[in-house]
Coordinates of C-alpha atoms and ligand atoms in Angstrom, one line a residue:
X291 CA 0.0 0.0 0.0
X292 CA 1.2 3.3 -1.3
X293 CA 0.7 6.0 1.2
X294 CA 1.5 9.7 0.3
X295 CA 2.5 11.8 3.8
X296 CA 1.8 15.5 3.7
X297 CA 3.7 17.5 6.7
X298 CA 2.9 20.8 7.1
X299 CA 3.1 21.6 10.8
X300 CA 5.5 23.8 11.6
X301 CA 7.9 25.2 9.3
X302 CA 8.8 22.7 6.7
X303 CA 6.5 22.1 3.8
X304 CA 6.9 18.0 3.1
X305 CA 5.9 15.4 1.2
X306 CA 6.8 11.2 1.0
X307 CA 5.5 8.2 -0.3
X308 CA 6.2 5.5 1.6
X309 CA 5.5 1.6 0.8
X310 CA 3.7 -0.5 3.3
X311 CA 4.7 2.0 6.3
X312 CA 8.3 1.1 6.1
X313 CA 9.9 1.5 2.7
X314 CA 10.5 5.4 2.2
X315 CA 10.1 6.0 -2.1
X316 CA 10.8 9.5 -1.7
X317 CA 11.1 12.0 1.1
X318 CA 11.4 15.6 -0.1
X319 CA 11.3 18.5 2.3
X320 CA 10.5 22.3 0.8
X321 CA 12.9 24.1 3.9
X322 CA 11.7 27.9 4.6
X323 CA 14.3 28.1 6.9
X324 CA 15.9 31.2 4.8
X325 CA 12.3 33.3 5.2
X326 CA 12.3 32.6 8.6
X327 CA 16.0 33.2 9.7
X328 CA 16.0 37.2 9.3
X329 CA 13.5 37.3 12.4
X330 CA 15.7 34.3 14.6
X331 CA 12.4 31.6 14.4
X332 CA 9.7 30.7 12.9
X333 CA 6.8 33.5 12.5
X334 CA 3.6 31.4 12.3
X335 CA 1.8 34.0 9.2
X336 CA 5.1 33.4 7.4
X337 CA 5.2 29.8 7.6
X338 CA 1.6 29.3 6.2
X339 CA 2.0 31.5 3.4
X340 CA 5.1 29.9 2.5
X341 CA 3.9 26.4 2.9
X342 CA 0.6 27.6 0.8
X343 CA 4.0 28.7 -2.3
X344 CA 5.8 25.5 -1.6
X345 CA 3.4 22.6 -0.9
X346 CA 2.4 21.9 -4.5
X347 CA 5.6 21.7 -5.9
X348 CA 6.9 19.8 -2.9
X349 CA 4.1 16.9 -3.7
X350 CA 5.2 17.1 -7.4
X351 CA 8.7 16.7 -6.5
X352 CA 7.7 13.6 -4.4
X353 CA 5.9 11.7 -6.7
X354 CA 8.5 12.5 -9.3
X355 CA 11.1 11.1 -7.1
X356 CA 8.7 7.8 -6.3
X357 CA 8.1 7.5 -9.9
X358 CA 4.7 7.7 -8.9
X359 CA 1.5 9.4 -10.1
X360 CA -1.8 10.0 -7.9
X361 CA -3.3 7.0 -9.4
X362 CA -0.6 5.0 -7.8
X363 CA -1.7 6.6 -4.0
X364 CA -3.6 4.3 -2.0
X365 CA -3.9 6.5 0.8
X366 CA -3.3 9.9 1.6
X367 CA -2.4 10.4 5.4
X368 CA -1.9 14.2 6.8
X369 CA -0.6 15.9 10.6
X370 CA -4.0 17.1 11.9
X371 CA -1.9 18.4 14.6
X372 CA -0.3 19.5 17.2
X373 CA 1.4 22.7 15.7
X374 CA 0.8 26.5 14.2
X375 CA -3.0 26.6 12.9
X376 CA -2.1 27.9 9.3
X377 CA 0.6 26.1 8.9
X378 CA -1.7 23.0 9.7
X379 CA -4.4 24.1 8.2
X380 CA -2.4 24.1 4.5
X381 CA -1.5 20.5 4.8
X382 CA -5.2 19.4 5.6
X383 CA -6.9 21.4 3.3
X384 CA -4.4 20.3 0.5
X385 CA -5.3 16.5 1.6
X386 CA -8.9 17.1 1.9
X387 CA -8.6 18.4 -1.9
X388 CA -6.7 15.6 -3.2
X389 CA -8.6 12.9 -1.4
X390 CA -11.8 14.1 -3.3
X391 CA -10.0 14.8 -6.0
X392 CA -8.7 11.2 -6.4
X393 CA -10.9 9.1 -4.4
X394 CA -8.3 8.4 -2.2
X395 CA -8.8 7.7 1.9
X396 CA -7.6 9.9 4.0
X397 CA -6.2 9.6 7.9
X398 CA -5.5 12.8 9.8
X399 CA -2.1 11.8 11.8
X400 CA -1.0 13.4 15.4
X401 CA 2.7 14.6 14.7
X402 CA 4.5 13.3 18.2
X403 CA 3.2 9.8 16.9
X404 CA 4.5 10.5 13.6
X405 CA 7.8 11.1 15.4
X406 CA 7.6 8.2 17.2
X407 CA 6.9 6.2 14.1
X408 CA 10.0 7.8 12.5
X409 CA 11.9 4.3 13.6
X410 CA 9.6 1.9 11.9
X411 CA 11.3 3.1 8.5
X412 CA 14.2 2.5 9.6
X413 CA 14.4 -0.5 11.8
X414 CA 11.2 -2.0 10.4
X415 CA 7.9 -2.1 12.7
X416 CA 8.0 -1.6 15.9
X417 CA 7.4 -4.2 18.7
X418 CA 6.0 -2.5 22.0
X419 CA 6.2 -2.4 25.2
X420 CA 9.1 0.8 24.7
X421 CA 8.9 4.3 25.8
X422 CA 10.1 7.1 23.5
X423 CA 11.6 9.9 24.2
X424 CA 10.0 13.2 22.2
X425 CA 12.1 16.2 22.1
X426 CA 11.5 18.6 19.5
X427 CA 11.3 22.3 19.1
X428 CA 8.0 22.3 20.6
X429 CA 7.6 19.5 22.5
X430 CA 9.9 17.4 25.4
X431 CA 8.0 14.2 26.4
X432 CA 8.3 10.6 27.7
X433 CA 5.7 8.1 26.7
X434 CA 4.9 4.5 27.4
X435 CA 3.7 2.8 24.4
X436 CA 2.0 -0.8 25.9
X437 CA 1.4 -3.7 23.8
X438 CA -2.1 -3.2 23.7
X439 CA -2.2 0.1 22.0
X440 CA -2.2 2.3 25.0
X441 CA 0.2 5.0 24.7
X442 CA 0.4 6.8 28.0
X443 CA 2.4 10.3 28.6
X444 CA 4.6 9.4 31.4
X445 CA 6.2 12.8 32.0
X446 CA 6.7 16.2 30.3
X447 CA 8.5 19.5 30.4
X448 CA 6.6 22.3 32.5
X449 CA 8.3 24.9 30.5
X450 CA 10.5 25.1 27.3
X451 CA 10.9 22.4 25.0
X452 CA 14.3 21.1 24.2
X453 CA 14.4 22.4 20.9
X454 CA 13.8 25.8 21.5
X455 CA 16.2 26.1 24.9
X456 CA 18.7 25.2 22.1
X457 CA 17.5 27.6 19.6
X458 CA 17.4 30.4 22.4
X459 CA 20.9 29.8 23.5
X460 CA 22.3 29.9 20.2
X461 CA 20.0 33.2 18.9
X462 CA 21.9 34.9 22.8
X463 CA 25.3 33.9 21.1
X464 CA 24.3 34.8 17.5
X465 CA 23.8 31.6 16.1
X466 CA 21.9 31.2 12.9
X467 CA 18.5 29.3 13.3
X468 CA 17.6 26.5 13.8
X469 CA 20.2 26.9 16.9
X470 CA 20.2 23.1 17.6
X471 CA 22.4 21.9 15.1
X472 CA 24.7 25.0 15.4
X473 CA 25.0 24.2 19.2
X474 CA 25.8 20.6 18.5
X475 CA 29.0 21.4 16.1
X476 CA 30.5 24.0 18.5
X477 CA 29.7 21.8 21.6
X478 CA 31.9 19.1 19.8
X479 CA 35.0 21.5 20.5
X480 CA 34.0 22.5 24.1
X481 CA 34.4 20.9 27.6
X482 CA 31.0 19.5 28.9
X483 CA 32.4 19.7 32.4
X484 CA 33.8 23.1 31.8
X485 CA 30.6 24.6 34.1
X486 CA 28.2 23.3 36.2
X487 CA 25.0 24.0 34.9
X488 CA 21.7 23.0 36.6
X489 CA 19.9 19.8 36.0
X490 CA 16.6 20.7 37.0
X491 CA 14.4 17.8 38.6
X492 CA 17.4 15.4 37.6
X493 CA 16.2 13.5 41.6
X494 CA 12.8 14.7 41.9
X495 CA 11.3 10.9 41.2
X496 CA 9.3 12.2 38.1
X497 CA 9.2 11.4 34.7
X498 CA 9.1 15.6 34.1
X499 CA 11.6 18.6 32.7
X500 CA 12.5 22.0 33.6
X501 CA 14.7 23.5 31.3
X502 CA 14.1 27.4 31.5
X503 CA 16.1 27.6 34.7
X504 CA 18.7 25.9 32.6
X505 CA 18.5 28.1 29.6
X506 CA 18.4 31.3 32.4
X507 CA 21.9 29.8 33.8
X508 CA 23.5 30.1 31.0
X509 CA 22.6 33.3 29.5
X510 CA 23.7 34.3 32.8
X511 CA 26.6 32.9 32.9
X512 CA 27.6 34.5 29.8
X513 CA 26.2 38.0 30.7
X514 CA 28.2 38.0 33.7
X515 CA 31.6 37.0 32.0
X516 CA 31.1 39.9 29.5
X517 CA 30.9 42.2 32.5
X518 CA 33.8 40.9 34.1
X519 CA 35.8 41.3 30.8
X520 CA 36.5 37.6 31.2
X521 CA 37.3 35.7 27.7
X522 CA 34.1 33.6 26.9
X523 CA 34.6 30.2 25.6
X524 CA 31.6 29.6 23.7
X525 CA 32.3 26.2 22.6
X526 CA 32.7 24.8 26.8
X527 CA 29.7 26.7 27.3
X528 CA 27.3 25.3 24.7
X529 CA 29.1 21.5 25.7
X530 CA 28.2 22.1 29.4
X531 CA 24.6 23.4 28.4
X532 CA 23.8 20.3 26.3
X533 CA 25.3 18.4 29.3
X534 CA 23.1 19.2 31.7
X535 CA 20.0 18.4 28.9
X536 CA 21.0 15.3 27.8
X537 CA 22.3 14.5 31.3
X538 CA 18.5 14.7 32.6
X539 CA 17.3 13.3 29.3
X540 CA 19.1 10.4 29.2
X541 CA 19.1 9.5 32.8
X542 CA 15.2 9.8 33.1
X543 CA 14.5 7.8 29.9
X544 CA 16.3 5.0 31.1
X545 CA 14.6 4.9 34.2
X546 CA 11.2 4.9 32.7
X547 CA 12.4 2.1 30.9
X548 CA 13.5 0.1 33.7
X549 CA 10.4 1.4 36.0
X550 CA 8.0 -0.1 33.1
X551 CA 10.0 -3.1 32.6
X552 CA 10.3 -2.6 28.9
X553 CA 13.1 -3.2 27.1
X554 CA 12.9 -1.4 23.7
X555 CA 14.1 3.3 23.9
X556 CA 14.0 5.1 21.0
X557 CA 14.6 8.9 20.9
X558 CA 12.4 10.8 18.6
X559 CA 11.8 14.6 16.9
X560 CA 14.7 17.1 15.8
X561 CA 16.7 17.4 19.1
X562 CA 17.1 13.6 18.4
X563 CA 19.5 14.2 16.0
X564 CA 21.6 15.7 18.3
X565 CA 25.0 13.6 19.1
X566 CA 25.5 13.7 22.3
X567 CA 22.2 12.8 23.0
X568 CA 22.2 9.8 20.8
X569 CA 26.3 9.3 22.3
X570 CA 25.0 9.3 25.8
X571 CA 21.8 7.6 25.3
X572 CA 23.6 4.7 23.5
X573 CA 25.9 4.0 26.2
X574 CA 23.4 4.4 29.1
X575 CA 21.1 1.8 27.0
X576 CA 23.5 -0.7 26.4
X577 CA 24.9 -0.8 30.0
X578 CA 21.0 -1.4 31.5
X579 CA 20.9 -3.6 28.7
X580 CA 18.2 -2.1 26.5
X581 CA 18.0 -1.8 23.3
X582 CA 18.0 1.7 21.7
X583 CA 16.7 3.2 18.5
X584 CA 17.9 6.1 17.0
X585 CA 16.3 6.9 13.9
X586 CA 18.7 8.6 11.3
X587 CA 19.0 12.3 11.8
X588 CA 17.1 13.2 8.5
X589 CA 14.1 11.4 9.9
X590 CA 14.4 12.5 13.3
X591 CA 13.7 16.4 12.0
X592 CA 10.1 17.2 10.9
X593 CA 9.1 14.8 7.4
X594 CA 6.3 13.5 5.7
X595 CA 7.5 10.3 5.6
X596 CA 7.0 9.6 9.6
X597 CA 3.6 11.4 9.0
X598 CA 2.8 8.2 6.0
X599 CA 4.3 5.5 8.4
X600 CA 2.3 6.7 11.5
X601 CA -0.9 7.0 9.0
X602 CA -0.1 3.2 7.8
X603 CA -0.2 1.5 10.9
X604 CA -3.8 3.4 11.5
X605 CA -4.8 2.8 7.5
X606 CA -4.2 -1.1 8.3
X607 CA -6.3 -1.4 11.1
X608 CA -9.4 0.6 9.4
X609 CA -9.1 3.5 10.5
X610 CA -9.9 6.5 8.2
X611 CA -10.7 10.0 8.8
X612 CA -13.9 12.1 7.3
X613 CA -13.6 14.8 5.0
X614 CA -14.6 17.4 7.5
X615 CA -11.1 16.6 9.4
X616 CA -10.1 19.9 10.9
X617 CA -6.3 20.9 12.0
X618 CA -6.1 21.2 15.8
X619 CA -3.1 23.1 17.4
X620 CA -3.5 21.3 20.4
X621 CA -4.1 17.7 19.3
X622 CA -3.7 15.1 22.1
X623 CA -1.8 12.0 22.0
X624 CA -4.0 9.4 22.5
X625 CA -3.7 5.5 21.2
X626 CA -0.5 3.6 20.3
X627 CA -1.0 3.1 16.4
X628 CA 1.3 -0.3 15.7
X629 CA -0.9 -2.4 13.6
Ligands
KG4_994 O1 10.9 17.9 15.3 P1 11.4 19.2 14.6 O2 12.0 19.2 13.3 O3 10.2 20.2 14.6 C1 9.3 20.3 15.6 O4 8.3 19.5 15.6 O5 9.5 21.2 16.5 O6 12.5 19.8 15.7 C2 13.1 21.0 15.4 C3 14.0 21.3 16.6 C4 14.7 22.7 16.5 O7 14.5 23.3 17.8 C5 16.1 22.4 16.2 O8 17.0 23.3 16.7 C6 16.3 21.0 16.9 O9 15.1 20.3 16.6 N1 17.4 20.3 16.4 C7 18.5 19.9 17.2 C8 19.4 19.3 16.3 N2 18.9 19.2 15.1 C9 17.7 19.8 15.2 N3 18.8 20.2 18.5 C10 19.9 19.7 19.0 N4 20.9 19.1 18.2 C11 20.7 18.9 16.9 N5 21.6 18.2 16.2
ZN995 ZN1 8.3 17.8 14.9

């Protein structure tokens, strides 16, 4: 079965077709991240317009790459949400069309489970129990997903997602957006022990984050050596910050592992892709003795194709949506969607 995923979230306009929910036949992604980068982050009213220019040409470029026409489509599956209203609003309306247009069915997907199912395409379907850690730019989660399809939200941050304590360190410093990558290459020449930056809630016995207190640390830190005249070593400084992140991260993910007796972590969403979260998570993983999946960093970062694996597993068990499927900014997780 041939599913087309549209993406349109957040800031990236994308389109894949992907065969039998794991096999990715082309995965194309129409970046505005050079209309957005003059303001430091995405501005929602920019990011629907531009998906609105870059949509159609990004599903043309997909089925081009697939070799594919619509009448090849089985199934057209869509993010209903979470994320920015016009920006998700695009993406339905543009499945909507083409579902009538072709007789196609239609599945509105949640995002965070598109995330999730990010791994399936690379390491083939997954087998639950596992819990997943989410960290994107707007969301930093842990779920349980249970064998029986529950998917339960075991923790999550009561303030700034991971992403964007990233992307607001590196906009303090000057760093281009999207920060996370840029923090990840300097950290690679800094000290991670260089300072002692918080770990907020690291004992606290909960599967939750804090990390403005962290990102408040270091902008502090770095305010305060500019005062003093002191030299400031940017590259320690972003190594210690995503320390004390990944630190948490890690550590709590493994015990939610271990608390829930299951044996399978993957880490999902863009700060995924980060390195020393995947270093560190690796290690931590293999001494408990879990196994750990780390879906390659081009899947880990918003695409369609997580979007037409998560709308699969929900196709193949009957599910479809109606044509009256509306975008909703605040969509809730809710059901585990392995078929
Ligand atoms: O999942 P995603 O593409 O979009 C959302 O759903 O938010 O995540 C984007 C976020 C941005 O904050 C970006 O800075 C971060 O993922 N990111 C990274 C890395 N690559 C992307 N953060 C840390 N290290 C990276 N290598
Ligand atoms: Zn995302």
């Amino acid at each position: 079965m041939l599913v087309l995923g549209i993406e349109t979230s957040c800031d990236e306009t994308a389109a894949a077709l992907v065969e039998d929910g794991v096999t990715v036949r082309a995965n194309v992604i129409g970046s505005q991240i050079d209309r957005h980068r003059p303001f430091g982050g995405v501005v929602p009213e920019i990011a629907a317009r531009a998906h609105v220019d870059l949509l159609l040409p990004t599903l043309d470029r997909a089925l081009v790459e697939a070799g594919a026409t619509y009448r090849d489509v089985d199934a057209i599956a869509v993010t209903a949400g979470p994320g920015l209203i016009g920006s998700l609003l695009v993406g339905v309306a543009a499945a909507k069309a083409l579902a009538l247009a072709h007789d196609k069915p239609m599945i509105g997907v949640n995002h965070l489970e598109g995330h999730v199912c990010a791994a399936q395409l690379e390491f083939g379907l997954l087998q639950p129990p596992l819990v997943a850690l989410i960290v994107s730019g707007g969301h930093t989660s842990l779920v349980l997903g249970d064998a029986d399809g529950g998917l339960t939200t075991l923790g999550a941050t009561l303030d700034d997602a991971a992403g964007e304590a990233f992307d607001k360190i590196a906009r303090f410093i000057g760093l281009p957006y999207p920060g996370g990558p840029e923090i990840d290459r300097l950290a690679q020449q800094g000290d991670p022990d260089a300072v002692a930056f918080p770990r907020a809630l690291a004992h606290d016995g909960t599967y939750d984050f804090s990390l403005s207190g962290l990102k408040t640390a270091v902008i502090r830190e770095l305010r305060r050596r500019q005062a003093a005249g002191e030299s400031i070593p940017l590259a320690d400084i972003a190594a210690s910050f995503q320390e004390a992140l990944v630190e948490v991260a890690v550590a709590k993910t493994v015990a939610a592992a271990n608390d829930h007796d299951v044996d399978t972590v993957l880490v999902a969403g863009g700060v995924a892709a980060n390195s020393r979260l995947r270093e560190r998570m690796g290690a931590a993983c293999a001494d408990a003795g879990l196994r750990f999946l780390a879906p390659t960093p081009l899947l880990c970062t918003d695409n369609g194709a997580m979007i037409a694996a998560a709308g699969w597993n929900r196709l193949m068990k009957g599910e479809r949506s109606a044509l009256d499927l509306s975008a909703d900014p605040g969509l809730v997780l809710q059901g585990w969607s392995t078929p």
